[in-house]
CSV table of C-alpha atoms and ligand atoms in Angstrom, one decimal:
chain,number,residue,atom,x,y,z
A,1,UNK,CA,65.7,-4.2,-4.6
A,2,UNK,CA,64.0,-4.6,-7.9
A,3,UNK,CA,61.5,-7.0,-6.2
A,4,UNK,CA,60.8,-4.3,-3.5
A,5,UNK,CA,60.2,-1.7,-6.1
A,6,UNK,CA,57.8,-3.9,-8.0
A,7,UNK,CA,55.8,-4.7,-4.8
A,8,UNK,CA,55.7,-0.9,-4.1
A,9,UNK,CA,54.5,-0.2,-7.6
A,10,UNK,CA,51.8,-2.9,-7.4
A,11,UNK,CA,50.6,-1.5,-4.1
A,12,UNK,CA,50.3,2.0,-5.5
A,13,UNK,CA,48.5,0.7,-8.6
A,14,UNK,CA,46.1,-1.1,-6.3
A,15,UNK,CA,45.4,2.0,-4.3
A,16,UNK,CA,44.9,4.1,-7.4
A,17,UNK,CA,42.6,1.4,-8.9
A,18,UNK,CA,40.4,1.3,-5.8
A,19,UNK,CA,40.3,5.1,-5.8
A,20,UNK,CA,39.1,5.2,-9.4
A,21,UNK,CA,36.4,2.5,-8.8
A,22,UNK,CA,35.3,4.4,-5.7
A,23,UNK,CA,35.0,7.7,-7.5
A,24,UNK,CA,33.1,6.0,-10.3
A,25,UNK,CA,30.6,4.5,-7.9
A,26,UNK,CA,30.3,7.9,-6.1
A,27,UNK,CA,29.6,9.6,-9.4
A,28,UNK,CA,26.9,7.1,-10.3
A,29,UNK,CA,25.3,7.6,-7.0
A,30,UNK,CA,25.6,11.4,-7.4
A,31,UNK,CA,23.6,11.5,-10.6
A,32,UNK,CA,20.4,11.2,-8.7
A,33,UNK,CA,21.4,13.6,-5.9
A,34,UNK,CA,22.5,16.3,-8.5
A,35,UNK,CA,19.0,16.2,-9.9
A,36,UNK,CA,17.6,16.7,-6.5
A,37,UNK,CA,19.2,20.1,-6.3
A,38,UNK,CA,16.9,21.4,-8.9
A,39,UNK,CA,13.5,22.4,-7.5
A,40,UNK,CA,10.7,20.2,-8.8
A,41,UNK,CA,8.2,21.9,-11.1
A,42,UNK,CA,4.4,21.6,-10.6
A,43,UNK,CA,3.1,18.2,-11.3
A,44,UNK,CA,0.4,19.4,-13.7
A,45,UNK,CA,2.9,21.3,-15.7
A,46,UNK,CA,5.0,18.2,-16.1
A,47,UNK,CA,2.0,16.2,-17.2
A,48,UNK,CA,1.4,18.5,-20.1
A,49,UNK,CA,-1.9,19.6,-21.4
A,50,UNK,CA,-3.3,16.2,-21.9
A,51,UNK,CA,-1.2,14.5,-19.3
A,52,UNK,CA,0.7,12.5,-22.0
A,53,UNK,CA,4.2,13.9,-21.4
A,54,UNK,CA,6.8,11.3,-20.3
A,55,UNK,CA,7.6,11.6,-16.6
A,56,UNK,CA,11.4,11.7,-16.4
A,57,UNK,CA,13.0,9.0,-14.2
A,58,UNK,CA,15.3,11.6,-12.6
A,59,UNK,CA,12.3,13.6,-11.4
A,60,UNK,CA,11.0,10.5,-9.7
A,61,UNK,CA,14.4,10.0,-8.1
A,62,UNK,CA,14.3,13.6,-7.0
A,63,UNK,CA,10.9,13.0,-5.3
A,64,UNK,CA,12.1,9.9,-3.6
A,65,UNK,CA,15.3,11.4,-2.3
A,66,UNK,CA,14.0,14.7,-1.2
A,67,UNK,CA,10.8,13.5,0.4
A,68,UNK,CA,12.8,10.8,2.2
A,69,UNK,CA,15.0,13.4,3.7
A,70,UNK,CA,12.0,15.4,4.9
A,71,UNK,CA,10.4,12.3,6.3
A,72,UNK,CA,13.5,11.4,8.2
A,73,UNK,CA,13.4,14.9,9.7
A,74,UNK,CA,16.8,15.8,8.3
A,75,UNK,CA,15.4,19.0,6.8
A,76,UNK,CA,15.2,22.4,8.2
A,77,UNK,CA,12.1,24.5,8.2
A,78,UNK,CA,13.8,26.7,5.6
A,79,UNK,CA,14.1,23.7,3.2
A,80,UNK,CA,10.4,22.9,3.7
A,81,UNK,CA,9.5,26.4,2.9
A,82,UNK,CA,11.9,26.7,0.0
A,83,UNK,CA,10.4,23.6,-1.7
A,84,UNK,CA,6.8,24.6,-1.0
A,85,UNK,CA,6.3,21.4,0.9
A,86,UNK,CA,3.1,20.9,2.8
A,87,UNK,CA,1.4,18.2,4.9
A,88,UNK,CA,-1.9,17.6,3.1
A,89,UNK,CA,-5.0,15.7,4.2
A,90,UNK,CA,-5.4,12.6,2.0
A,91,UNK,CA,-7.3,13.0,-1.2
A,92,UNK,CA,-7.8,9.2,-1.3
A,93,UNK,CA,-7.9,6.5,1.3
A,94,UNK,CA,-7.4,2.8,1.1
A,95,UNK,CA,-10.2,1.9,3.6
A,96,UNK,CA,-9.6,-1.9,3.4
A,97,UNK,CA,-10.0,-4.7,3.4
A,98,UNK,CA,-7.6,-6.2,5.9
A,99,UNK,CA,-5.5,-8.9,4.2
A,100,UNK,CA,-6.8,-7.8,0.8
A,101,UNK,CA,-3.4,-6.5,-0.2
A,102,UNK,CA,-3.7,-3.0,1.3
A,103,UNK,CA,0.1,-2.6,1.9
A,104,UNK,CA,1.0,-3.8,-1.6
A,105,UNK,CA,-1.5,-1.4,-3.1
A,106,UNK,CA,-0.3,1.6,-1.2
A,107,UNK,CA,3.4,0.8,-1.9
A,108,UNK,CA,2.7,0.3,-5.6
A,109,UNK,CA,0.7,3.5,-5.9
A,110,UNK,CA,3.5,5.3,-4.2
A,111,UNK,CA,5.6,4.5,-7.3
A,112,UNK,CA,3.6,7.2,-9.0
A,113,UNK,CA,5.4,10.5,-8.9
A,114,UNK,CA,2.2,12.4,-8.0
A,115,UNK,CA,1.4,10.1,-5.1
A,116,UNK,CA,2.8,10.4,-1.6
A,117,UNK,CA,2.0,7.7,1.0
A,118,UNK,CA,1.5,7.9,4.7
A,119,UNK,CA,3.8,5.1,5.7
A,120,UNK,CA,2.1,4.1,8.9
A,121,UNK,CA,-1.5,3.1,9.4
A,122,UNK,CA,-2.8,6.2,11.2
A,123,UNK,CA,-6.1,4.8,12.6
A,124,UNK,CA,-7.5,8.3,12.9
A,125,UNK,CA,-11.2,7.6,12.1
A,126,UNK,CA,-11.6,4.2,13.7
A,127,UNK,CA,-9.8,5.0,17.0
A,128,UNK,CA,-11.9,7.2,19.3
A,129,UNK,CA,-8.8,8.4,21.2
A,130,UNK,CA,-7.1,9.5,18.0
A,131,UNK,CA,-10.2,11.0,16.5
A,132,UNK,CA,-10.7,13.1,19.6
A,133,UNK,CA,-7.3,14.7,18.9
A,134,UNK,CA,-8.8,16.5,15.9
A,135,UNK,CA,-8.2,16.9,12.2
A,136,UNK,CA,-5.0,19.0,12.7
A,137,UNK,CA,-3.4,16.0,14.5
A,138,UNK,CA,-4.3,13.9,11.6
A,139,UNK,CA,-2.9,16.3,9.1
A,140,UNK,CA,0.3,16.5,11.0
A,141,UNK,CA,0.7,12.7,10.7
A,142,UNK,CA,0.8,13.1,6.9
A,143,UNK,CA,4.1,13.2,5.0
A,144,UNK,CA,5.4,16.3,3.3
A,145,UNK,CA,4.4,16.7,-0.3
A,146,UNK,CA,4.2,19.2,-3.1
A,147,UNK,CA,0.7,20.9,-3.3
A,148,UNK,CA,0.1,19.2,-6.7
A,149,UNK,CA,0.7,15.7,-5.3
A,150,UNK,CA,-1.9,13.7,-3.6
A,151,UNK,CA,-1.5,12.0,-0.2
A,152,UNK,CA,-2.8,8.5,0.3
A,153,UNK,CA,-3.2,6.7,3.6
A,154,UNK,CA,-4.4,3.2,4.4
A,155,UNK,CA,-6.0,1.9,7.5
A,156,UNK,CA,-7.9,-1.3,6.7
A,157,UNK,CA,-9.9,-1.1,10.0
A,158,UNK,CA,-11.8,1.8,8.5
A,159,UNK,CA,-13.8,-0.5,6.2
A,160,UNK,CA,-15.4,-2.5,9.0
A,161,UNK,CA,-15.7,0.2,11.7
A,162,UNK,CA,-19.2,1.6,12.2
A,163,UNK,CA,-18.4,5.3,12.8
A,164,UNK,CA,-15.8,5.7,10.1
A,165,UNK,CA,-17.9,6.6,7.0
A,166,UNK,CA,-19.6,9.5,8.8
A,167,UNK,CA,-16.3,10.8,10.2
A,168,UNK,CA,-14.6,10.6,6.8
A,169,UNK,CA,-17.6,12.3,5.2
A,170,UNK,CA,-17.3,15.2,7.6
A,171,UNK,CA,-13.6,15.7,6.7
A,172,UNK,CA,-14.2,15.5,2.9
A,173,UNK,CA,-17.4,14.4,1.3
A,174,UNK,CA,-15.8,14.1,-2.1
A,175,UNK,CA,-12.8,12.0,-1.1
A,176,UNK,CA,-11.9,9.0,-3.2
A,177,UNK,CA,-12.1,5.6,-1.5
A,178,UNK,CA,-10.2,2.5,-2.5
A,179,UNK,CA,-11.2,-1.0,-1.4
A,180,UNK,CA,-9.0,-3.9,-2.2
A,181,UNK,CA,-10.8,-7.2,-1.9
A,182,UNK,CA,-9.7,-10.9,-2.3
A,183,UNK,CA,-11.7,-14.0,-2.7
A,184,UNK,CA,-13.5,-14.0,0.7
A,185,UNK,CA,-12.6,-17.4,1.9
A,186,UNK,CA,-8.9,-16.9,1.0
A,187,UNK,CA,-9.0,-13.5,2.8
A,188,UNK,CA,-10.6,-15.1,5.9
A,189,UNK,CA,-7.8,-17.7,6.0
A,190,UNK,CA,-5.2,-15.0,5.5
A,191,UNK,CA,-6.7,-13.1,8.4
A,192,UNK,CA,-6.7,-16.2,10.6
A,193,UNK,CA,-3.0,-16.9,9.6
A,194,UNK,CA,-2.0,-13.4,10.8
A,195,UNK,CA,-3.7,-13.9,14.2
A,196,UNK,CA,-2.3,-17.4,14.5
A,197,UNK,CA,1.2,-16.1,13.8
A,198,UNK,CA,0.8,-13.5,16.6
A,199,UNK,CA,-0.3,-16.2,19.0
A,200,UNK,CA,2.6,-18.4,18.1
A,201,UNK,CA,5.0,-15.6,18.6
A,202,UNK,CA,3.7,-15.3,22.2
A,203,UNK,CA,4.0,-19.1,22.6
A,204,UNK,CA,0.2,-19.3,22.9
A,205,UNK,CA,-1.9,-22.1,21.4
A,206,UNK,CA,-4.8,-21.2,19.1
A,207,UNK,CA,-7.8,-23.0,17.6
A,208,UNK,CA,-7.8,-24.5,14.2
A,209,UNK,CA,-9.4,-22.4,11.5
A,210,UNK,CA,-12.1,-25.0,11.0
A,211,UNK,CA,-13.1,-24.7,14.6
A,212,UNK,CA,-13.5,-21.0,14.4
A,213,UNK,CA,-15.2,-20.8,11.1
A,214,UNK,CA,-17.8,-23.5,11.6
A,215,UNK,CA,-20.3,-23.4,14.5
A,216,UNK,CA,-19.9,-26.9,16.1
A,217,UNK,CA,-23.6,-26.9,17.2
A,218,UNK,CA,-25.2,-26.1,13.9
A,219,UNK,CA,-22.3,-27.2,11.6
A,220,UNK,CA,-23.0,-24.0,9.7
A,221,UNK,CA,-20.7,-21.1,9.0
A,222,UNK,CA,-20.0,-19.2,12.2
A,223,UNK,CA,-21.1,-15.7,11.3
A,224,UNK,CA,-19.9,-14.4,14.7
A,225,UNK,CA,-16.3,-15.1,13.7
A,226,UNK,CA,-14.7,-11.8,12.8
A,227,UNK,CA,-12.6,-13.2,9.9
A,228,UNK,CA,-15.9,-14.4,8.3
A,229,UNK,CA,-17.8,-11.2,9.0
A,230,UNK,CA,-15.0,-9.0,7.5
A,231,UNK,CA,-15.3,-11.1,4.2
A,232,UNK,CA,-19.0,-10.2,3.8
A,233,UNK,CA,-17.9,-7.2,1.8
A,234,UNK,CA,-21.4,-6.1,0.7
A,235,UNK,CA,-22.6,-5.7,4.3
A,236,UNK,CA,-19.9,-3.2,5.1
A,237,UNK,CA,-20.1,-1.5,1.8
A,238,UNK,CA,-23.8,-0.8,2.3
A,239,UNK,CA,-23.0,1.1,5.4
A,240,UNK,CA,-20.6,3.3,3.5
A,241,UNK,CA,-23.1,3.9,0.8
A,242,UNK,CA,-25.3,5.8,3.2
A,243,UNK,CA,-22.7,8.6,3.0
A,244,UNK,CA,-20.9,8.2,-0.3
A,245,UNK,CA,-22.2,7.5,-3.8
A,246,UNK,CA,-20.8,4.4,-5.5
A,247,UNK,CA,-18.8,6.5,-8.0
A,248,UNK,CA,-16.5,7.6,-5.1
A,249,UNK,CA,-15.4,4.0,-4.6
A,250,UNK,CA,-12.9,2.0,-6.6
A,251,UNK,CA,-12.7,-1.8,-6.2
A,252,UNK,CA,-9.3,-3.3,-6.6
A,253,UNK,CA,-9.0,-7.0,-7.3
A,254,UNK,CA,-6.5,-8.1,-4.7
A,255,UNK,CA,-6.0,-11.5,-6.3
A,256,UNK,CA,-5.1,-10.0,-9.6
A,257,UNK,CA,-2.8,-7.4,-7.9
A,258,UNK,CA,-0.8,-10.5,-6.8
A,259,UNK,CA,-0.5,-12.1,-10.2
A,260,UNK,CA,-0.8,-9.1,-12.6
A,261,UNK,CA,-0.3,-5.9,-10.7
A,262,UNK,CA,0.1,-3.4,-13.6
A,263,UNK,CA,-3.4,-3.5,-15.1
A,264,UNK,CA,-4.9,-3.1,-11.6
A,265,UNK,CA,-2.7,-0.1,-10.9
A,266,UNK,CA,-3.6,1.4,-14.2
A,267,UNK,CA,-7.2,1.3,-13.3
A,268,UNK,CA,-6.5,3.0,-10.0
A,269,UNK,CA,-4.5,5.7,-11.8
A,270,UNK,CA,-7.5,6.3,-14.0
A,271,UNK,CA,-9.8,6.5,-11.0
A,272,UNK,CA,-7.6,9.0,-9.3
A,273,UNK,CA,-7.3,11.1,-12.5
A,274,UNK,CA,-3.6,10.6,-12.6
A,275,UNK,CA,-1.7,10.3,-15.8
A,276,UNK,CA,-0.4,6.8,-16.4
A,277,UNK,CA,3.1,6.7,-14.9
A,278,UNK,CA,3.5,3.3,-13.3
A,279,UNK,CA,5.0,0.9,-15.8
A,280,UNK,CA,6.2,-2.6,-16.1
A,281,UNK,CA,9.7,-1.3,-15.4
A,282,UNK,CA,8.5,-0.5,-11.8
A,283,UNK,CA,7.4,-4.0,-11.1
A,284,UNK,CA,9.4,-7.2,-11.3
A,285,UNK,CA,8.6,-10.7,-10.2
A,286,UNK,CA,10.8,-12.0,-7.5
A,287,UNK,CA,10.8,-15.8,-7.7
A,288,UNK,CA,12.2,-16.2,-4.2
A,289,UNK,CA,9.5,-14.2,-2.6
A,290,UNK,CA,6.9,-15.5,-5.0
A,291,UNK,CA,5.5,-11.9,-5.5
A,292,UNK,CA,6.0,-8.8,-7.5
A,293,UNK,CA,8.5,-6.4,-6.0
A,294,UNK,CA,9.0,-2.6,-6.6
A,295,UNK,CA,11.6,-1.0,-8.7
A,296,UNK,CA,11.9,2.8,-8.2
A,297,UNK,CA,15.0,3.3,-10.2
A,298,UNK,CA,18.2,1.6,-11.3
A,299,UNK,CA,19.5,1.7,-7.7
A,300,UNK,CA,16.5,1.4,-5.5
A,301,UNK,CA,14.1,-1.5,-5.4
A,302,UNK,CA,12.3,-3.3,-2.7
A,303,UNK,CA,10.0,-6.2,-1.9
A,304,UNK,CA,7.3,-6.1,0.8
A,305,UNK,CA,8.1,-7.3,4.3
A,306,UNK,CA,8.1,-11.1,5.0
A,307,UNK,CA,4.8,-10.7,6.9
A,308,UNK,CA,3.1,-10.1,3.6
A,309,UNK,CA,2.7,-13.4,1.7
A,310,UNK,CA,2.5,-15.9,4.6
A,311,UNK,CA,2.0,-19.6,3.9
A,312,UNK,CA,-1.5,-20.4,4.9
A,313,UNK,CA,-2.3,-23.5,6.9
A,314,UNK,CA,-4.1,-26.3,5.1
A,315,UNK,CA,-7.9,-26.1,5.6
A,316,UNK,CA,-10.3,-29.0,5.3
A,317,UNK,CA,-11.7,-28.8,1.8
A,318,UNK,CA,-15.3,-29.3,3.0
A,319,UNK,CA,-15.0,-26.2,5.2
A,320,UNK,CA,-13.7,-24.2,2.2
A,321,UNK,CA,-16.7,-25.4,0.1
A,322,UNK,CA,-19.1,-24.5,2.9
A,323,UNK,CA,-17.6,-21.0,3.3
A,324,UNK,CA,-17.6,-20.4,-0.5
A,325,UNK,CA,-21.2,-21.4,-0.6
A,326,UNK,CA,-22.0,-19.1,2.2
A,327,UNK,CA,-20.2,-16.1,0.7
A,328,UNK,CA,-21.7,-16.7,-2.8
A,329,UNK,CA,-24.9,-14.6,-2.5
A,330,UNK,CA,-23.1,-11.8,-0.8
A,331,UNK,CA,-20.5,-11.8,-3.6
A,332,UNK,CA,-23.2,-11.6,-6.2
A,333,UNK,CA,-24.7,-8.5,-4.4
A,334,UNK,CA,-21.2,-7.0,-4.2
A,335,UNK,CA,-20.7,-7.4,-7.9
A,336,UNK,CA,-24.1,-5.9,-8.6
A,337,UNK,CA,-23.5,-2.8,-6.4
A,338,UNK,CA,-20.0,-2.1,-7.5
A,339,UNK,CA,-20.3,-3.0,-11.1
A,340,UNK,CA,-17.2,-5.1,-10.9
A,341,UNK,CA,-17.5,-8.8,-11.3
A,342,UNK,CA,-14.7,-10.9,-9.9
A,343,UNK,CA,-14.2,-14.5,-10.7
A,344,UNK,CA,-14.8,-15.9,-7.3
A,345,UNK,CA,-16.3,-19.4,-6.9
B,1,A3P,P1,-1.1,-13.3,2.5
B,1,A3P,O1,-0.1,-13.1,3.6
B,1,A3P,O2,-2.3,-14.1,3.0
B,1,A3P,O3,-0.5,-14.0,1.3
B,1,A3P,P2,-2.5,-6.6,3.7
B,1,A3P,O4,-1.4,-5.8,3.3
B,1,A3P,O5,-3.8,-6.0,3.4
B,1,A3P,O6,-2.3,-7.1,5.1
B,1,A3P,O7,-2.5,-7.9,2.7
B,1,A3P,C1,-1.6,-8.9,2.8
B,1,A3P,C2,-1.6,-9.7,1.5
B,1,A3P,O8,-1.1,-8.9,0.4
B,1,A3P,C3,-0.8,-10.9,1.5
B,1,A3P,O9,-1.6,-11.9,2.0
B,1,A3P,C4,-0.4,-11.1,0.1
B,1,A3P,O10,-1.0,-12.2,-0.5
B,1,A3P,C5,-0.9,-9.8,-0.6
B,1,A3P,N1,0.0,-9.2,-1.6
B,1,A3P,C6,-0.4,-8.7,-2.7
B,1,A3P,N2,0.7,-8.3,-3.4
B,1,A3P,C7,1.8,-8.6,-2.7
B,1,A3P,C8,3.2,-8.4,-3.0
B,1,A3P,N3,3.6,-7.8,-4.1
B,1,A3P,N4,4.0,-8.8,-2.0
B,1,A3P,C9,3.6,-9.4,-0.9
B,1,A3P,N5,2.3,-9.6,-0.6
B,1,A3P,C10,1.4,-9.2,-1.5
């Protein structure tokens, strides 16, 4: 009898204990959502006169939680109206370069409470079919945001597509343009690796990088190979400069964004006239991934998808040397035009 009573008591205590732990966890999770019930105040107001005021973490959580709900489509029209949410055309676009670190840059900028990202690549300006749908179609593709926030989208194909500068100019001639570049040979190999992976997924064979990058007849760099052409940054930039002054561009060092993201992000904050809000707290190195990952708050953090940070195939060193020699004069010109010298070989 006594044994039965003890077992019953133990069981009760176990249930009560689980309930207490459960409630505690629930309360911890609620802290963020309680904050979300208060309407957010205008961004400028929160930045203070000189933009120096501390941005509270809970406001950041508020933004994440609420906008996430809106994005998921769980919100009513009434909620959208109540919170003054709008779908705004981007005030800044990451126009490229493919494999430069465009996704990492967008995701990291999105840590800033005044920035809202368009999650998908929209391909409005480079795709004729999309472009024909008109600017309202484009705007409707944008996420909900507060009027004081800025929307950013990234479509790396913009940088190399002929028609894009004029089309973006027609939408907004004072838009800010972000270009993230990596050492051109590394970028070309990264580009190749992505295509190679796609072929392998479809059980197809593909050429070796060396075969594509070097013309077998001349033994010179194959300038017809797209991965090589994309890395001639200055050629593409020159086309853009027919429409936009250089002051409207900001060059992000994609190699540094991998190893030391914060200073690169701080330069972008400055370029976008945003008060500095992204801090070391928001970025932590994940040794398993070998990259920096993002920390939004005590609960929510994330690393980029596995398709970012692929292992590159080994490339014949003589081909690498040849490519680096080929890119060298274009790089010099790129430094000269942009005013940003990068330590490329
Ligand atoms: P690799 O896969 O060659 O390493 P994009 O987003 O423009 O396609 O660029 C992909 C590249 O972003 C990756 O190229 C990777 O090196 C780089 N990158 C920069 N920061 C990263 C991060 N924090 N996590 C993962 N990849 C990152």
